[in-house]
């Protein structure tokens, strides 16, 4: 849970001072906007919650625009605002913490049998799938910091 907590903090502080238009700006062709990255992280957190048997923080329909393989572009009127995404990120942090506290070591060590999630890399156990998703979130967490700098904002984590 502590890695997710650090990543939540990192995304939150790197999003401070970024307005809605900036959050939807793609710095180059095929590059993801900050809005897309935060929404994509939330979609992946839904996967962690599913692995832990907890409900998602937003629906499949809401997450669709943030799925892997998308263009990274979130035009006005689509997806969530950055403020909404950050609020959902906070809710996901609470949900992850609660779910991790009640999940037994045996459940984490069990083979992952959830359809679709069993194909994630990193090993066969539920814990291995969650570890991969923590890495995935860390990868995108760094992107949020870079996207902030590409928007001309000063770095906030030193």
mmCIF file of C-alpha atoms in Angstrom:
data_model
loop_
_atom_site.group_PDB
_atom_site.id
_atom_site.type_symbol
_atom_site.label_atom_id
_atom_site.label_comp_id
_atom_site.label_asym_id
_atom_site.label_seq_id
_atom_site.Cartn_x
_atom_site.Cartn_y
_atom_site.Cartn_z
ATOM 1 C CA UNK A 1 0.000 0.000 0.000
ATOM 2 C CA UNK A 2 2.838 2.439 0.701
ATOM 3 C CA UNK A 3 4.016 2.439 -2.926
ATOM 4 C CA UNK A 4 0.518 3.368 -4.073
ATOM 5 C CA UNK A 5 0.490 6.110 -1.412
ATOM 6 C CA UNK A 6 3.768 7.604 -2.702
ATOM 7 C CA UNK A 7 2.549 7.428 -6.283
ATOM 8 C CA UNK A 8 -0.753 9.090 -5.314
ATOM 9 C CA UNK A 9 1.214 11.921 -3.714
ATOM 10 C CA UNK A 10 3.509 12.223 -6.750
ATOM 11 C CA UNK A 11 0.637 12.443 -9.245
ATOM 12 C CA UNK A 12 -1.243 14.896 -7.030
ATOM 13 C CA UNK A 13 1.631 17.359 -6.524
ATOM 14 C CA UNK A 14 2.697 17.150 -10.168
ATOM 15 C CA UNK A 15 -0.865 18.057 -11.177
ATOM 16 C CA UNK A 16 -0.993 21.173 -8.978
ATOM 17 C CA UNK A 17 -1.298 24.377 -10.988
ATOM 18 C CA UNK A 18 -2.153 22.519 -14.209
ATOM 19 C CA UNK A 19 -5.380 23.900 -15.652
ATOM 20 C CA UNK A 20 -7.934 21.894 -17.589
ATOM 21 C CA UNK A 21 -6.755 22.923 -21.069
ATOM 22 C CA UNK A 22 -3.148 22.178 -20.121
ATOM 23 C CA UNK A 23 -4.140 18.762 -18.761
ATOM 24 C CA UNK A 24 -5.599 17.842 -22.146
ATOM 25 C CA UNK A 25 -2.636 19.117 -24.164
ATOM 26 C CA UNK A 26 -0.652 16.500 -26.088
ATOM 27 C CA UNK A 27 2.990 17.590 -26.216
ATOM 28 C CA UNK A 28 3.556 15.809 -29.524
ATOM 29 C CA UNK A 29 1.989 13.400 -32.000
ATOM 30 C CA UNK A 30 1.020 10.131 -30.356
ATOM 31 C CA UNK A 31 1.987 11.391 -26.899
ATOM 32 C CA UNK A 32 -0.384 11.118 -23.965
ATOM 33 C CA UNK A 33 -1.917 14.127 -22.271
ATOM 34 C CA UNK A 34 -1.656 14.467 -18.495
ATOM 35 C CA UNK A 35 -5.437 13.970 -18.279
ATOM 36 C CA UNK A 36 -5.135 10.683 -20.171
ATOM 37 C CA UNK A 37 -2.263 9.433 -17.993
ATOM 38 C CA UNK A 38 -4.140 10.119 -14.738
ATOM 39 C CA UNK A 39 -7.294 8.465 -16.113
ATOM 40 C CA UNK A 40 -5.229 5.505 -17.297
ATOM 41 C CA UNK A 41 -3.704 5.127 -13.822
ATOM 42 C CA UNK A 42 -7.232 5.067 -12.398
ATOM 43 C CA UNK A 43 -8.223 2.374 -14.879
ATOM 44 C CA UNK A 44 -5.237 0.298 -13.730
ATOM 45 C CA UNK A 45 -6.178 0.926 -10.090
ATOM 46 C CA UNK A 46 -9.591 -0.520 -10.966
ATOM 47 C CA UNK A 47 -7.700 -3.672 -11.988
ATOM 48 C CA UNK A 48 -5.934 -3.807 -8.605
ATOM 49 C CA UNK A 49 -9.261 -3.351 -6.842
ATOM 50 C CA UNK A 50 -10.756 -6.174 -8.939
ATOM 51 C CA UNK A 51 -7.838 -8.435 -7.999
ATOM 52 C CA UNK A 52 -8.574 -7.662 -4.343
ATOM 53 C CA UNK A 53 -12.320 -8.300 -4.768
ATOM 54 C CA UNK A 54 -13.221 -4.635 -4.225
ATOM 55 C CA UNK A 55 -15.548 -2.474 -6.364
ATOM 56 C CA UNK A 56 -14.085 -0.110 -8.981
ATOM 57 C CA UNK A 57 -13.731 3.634 -8.445
ATOM 58 C CA UNK A 58 -15.231 4.403 -11.831
ATOM 59 C CA UNK A 59 -17.230 2.423 -14.359
ATOM 60 C CA UNK A 60 -15.982 0.621 -17.441
ATOM 61 C CA UNK A 61 -17.812 3.173 -19.594
ATOM 62 C CA UNK A 62 -16.054 6.059 -17.808
ATOM 63 C CA UNK A 63 -12.687 4.304 -18.143
ATOM 64 C CA UNK A 64 -13.061 3.512 -21.861
ATOM 65 C CA UNK A 65 -11.372 6.694 -23.119
ATOM 66 C CA UNK A 66 -8.362 5.968 -20.868
ATOM 67 C CA UNK A 67 -7.722 2.381 -21.988
ATOM 68 C CA UNK A 68 -4.375 1.175 -23.269
ATOM 69 C CA UNK A 69 -3.973 1.651 -26.987
ATOM 70 C CA UNK A 70 -5.905 4.922 -27.072
ATOM 71 C CA UNK A 71 -4.615 8.022 -28.794
ATOM 72 C CA UNK A 72 -3.752 9.793 -25.528
ATOM 73 C CA UNK A 73 -6.014 12.630 -26.620
ATOM 74 C CA UNK A 74 -8.935 13.638 -24.433
ATOM 75 C CA UNK A 75 -10.925 16.300 -26.287
ATOM 76 C CA UNK A 76 -13.071 18.741 -24.311
ATOM 77 C CA UNK A 77 -16.339 17.115 -23.338
ATOM 78 C CA UNK A 78 -14.867 13.603 -23.166
ATOM 79 C CA UNK A 79 -13.523 11.784 -20.161
ATOM 80 C CA UNK A 80 -13.286 13.491 -16.804
ATOM 81 C CA UNK A 81 -11.860 16.852 -15.849
ATOM 82 C CA UNK A 82 -8.475 16.761 -14.153
ATOM 83 C CA UNK A 83 -10.129 17.854 -10.887
ATOM 84 C CA UNK A 84 -12.568 14.932 -11.129
ATOM 85 C CA UNK A 85 -9.739 12.509 -11.895
ATOM 86 C CA UNK A 86 -7.738 13.712 -8.897
ATOM 87 C CA UNK A 87 -10.787 13.324 -6.656
ATOM 88 C CA UNK A 88 -11.259 9.783 -7.996
ATOM 89 C CA UNK A 89 -7.550 9.118 -7.433
ATOM 90 C CA UNK A 90 -8.024 10.069 -3.769
ATOM 91 C CA UNK A 91 -11.020 7.734 -3.525
ATOM 92 C CA UNK A 92 -9.018 4.958 -5.177
ATOM 93 C CA UNK A 93 -6.246 5.460 -2.628
ATOM 94 C CA UNK A 94 -8.717 5.014 0.237
ATOM 95 C CA UNK A 95 -10.262 1.956 -1.463
ATOM 96 C CA UNK A 96 -6.866 0.357 -2.141
ATOM 97 C CA UNK A 97 -5.731 0.897 1.442
ATOM 98 C CA UNK A 98 -8.929 -0.606 2.820
ATOM 99 C CA UNK A 99 -8.830 -3.597 0.450
ATOM 100 C CA UNK A 100 -5.154 -4.313 1.115
ATOM 101 C CA UNK A 101 -5.710 -4.209 4.899
ATOM 102 C CA UNK A 102 -8.350 -6.948 4.751
ATOM 103 C CA UNK A 103 -6.752 -9.195 2.125
ATOM 104 C CA UNK A 104 -5.001 -12.202 3.633
ATOM 105 C CA UNK A 105 -1.504 -13.358 2.737
ATOM 106 C CA UNK A 106 -3.091 -16.572 1.466
ATOM 107 C CA UNK A 107 -5.360 -14.663 -0.913
ATOM 108 C CA UNK A 108 -2.396 -12.656 -2.229
ATOM 109 C CA UNK A 109 -0.346 -15.838 -2.745
ATOM 110 C CA UNK A 110 -3.188 -17.608 -4.564
ATOM 111 C CA UNK A 111 -3.045 -18.018 -8.347
ATOM 112 C CA UNK A 112 -4.775 -15.230 -10.250
ATOM 113 C CA UNK A 113 -7.842 -16.682 -11.941
ATOM 114 C CA UNK A 114 -9.637 -13.448 -12.841
ATOM 115 C CA UNK A 115 -10.301 -13.571 -16.607
ATOM 116 C CA UNK A 116 -8.142 -11.047 -18.459
ATOM 117 C CA UNK A 117 -6.032 -10.234 -15.417
ATOM 118 C CA UNK A 118 -4.446 -13.698 -15.467
ATOM 119 C CA UNK A 119 -2.616 -12.600 -18.659
ATOM 120 C CA UNK A 120 -0.805 -9.702 -16.939
ATOM 121 C CA UNK A 121 2.959 -10.286 -16.753
ATOM 122 C CA UNK A 122 4.975 -10.787 -13.598
ATOM 123 C CA UNK A 123 4.017 -14.192 -12.231
ATOM 124 C CA UNK A 124 0.897 -16.192 -11.537
ATOM 125 C CA UNK A 125 -0.142 -15.056 -8.046
ATOM 126 C CA UNK A 126 -2.512 -12.219 -7.213
ATOM 127 C CA UNK A 127 0.416 -10.476 -5.463
ATOM 128 C CA UNK A 128 2.560 -10.757 -8.620
ATOM 129 C CA UNK A 129 -0.198 -9.169 -10.716
ATOM 130 C CA UNK A 130 -0.527 -6.334 -8.189
ATOM 131 C CA UNK A 131 3.263 -5.858 -8.181
ATOM 132 C CA UNK A 132 3.204 -5.531 -11.982
ATOM 133 C CA UNK A 133 0.393 -2.965 -11.735
ATOM 134 C CA UNK A 134 2.423 -1.017 -9.134
ATOM 135 C CA UNK A 135 5.329 -0.914 -11.600
ATOM 136 C CA UNK A 136 2.925 0.157 -14.368
ATOM 137 C CA UNK A 137 1.616 2.997 -12.209
ATOM 138 C CA UNK A 138 5.170 4.085 -11.362
ATOM 139 C CA UNK A 139 5.999 4.243 -15.069
ATOM 140 C CA UNK A 140 3.065 6.556 -15.703
ATOM 141 C CA UNK A 141 3.715 8.482 -12.491
ATOM 142 C CA UNK A 142 7.046 9.593 -13.956
ATOM 143 C CA UNK A 143 5.268 10.653 -17.128
ATOM 144 C CA UNK A 144 3.065 13.022 -15.120
ATOM 145 C CA UNK A 145 6.199 14.765 -13.842
ATOM 146 C CA UNK A 146 7.609 15.051 -17.362
ATOM 147 C CA UNK A 147 4.303 16.296 -18.779
ATOM 148 C CA UNK A 148 4.241 18.964 -16.057
ATOM 149 C CA UNK A 149 7.695 20.171 -17.143
ATOM 150 C CA UNK A 150 6.709 20.099 -20.835
ATOM 151 C CA UNK A 151 3.860 22.448 -19.924
ATOM 152 C CA UNK A 152 6.484 24.906 -18.665
ATOM 153 C CA UNK A 153 5.740 24.313 -14.986
ATOM 154 C CA UNK A 154 8.540 24.084 -12.418
ATOM 155 C CA UNK A 155 9.413 20.696 -10.970
ATOM 156 C CA UNK A 156 7.838 20.008 -7.595
ATOM 157 C CA UNK A 157 9.697 16.906 -6.461
ATOM 158 C CA UNK A 158 13.349 17.549 -5.793
#
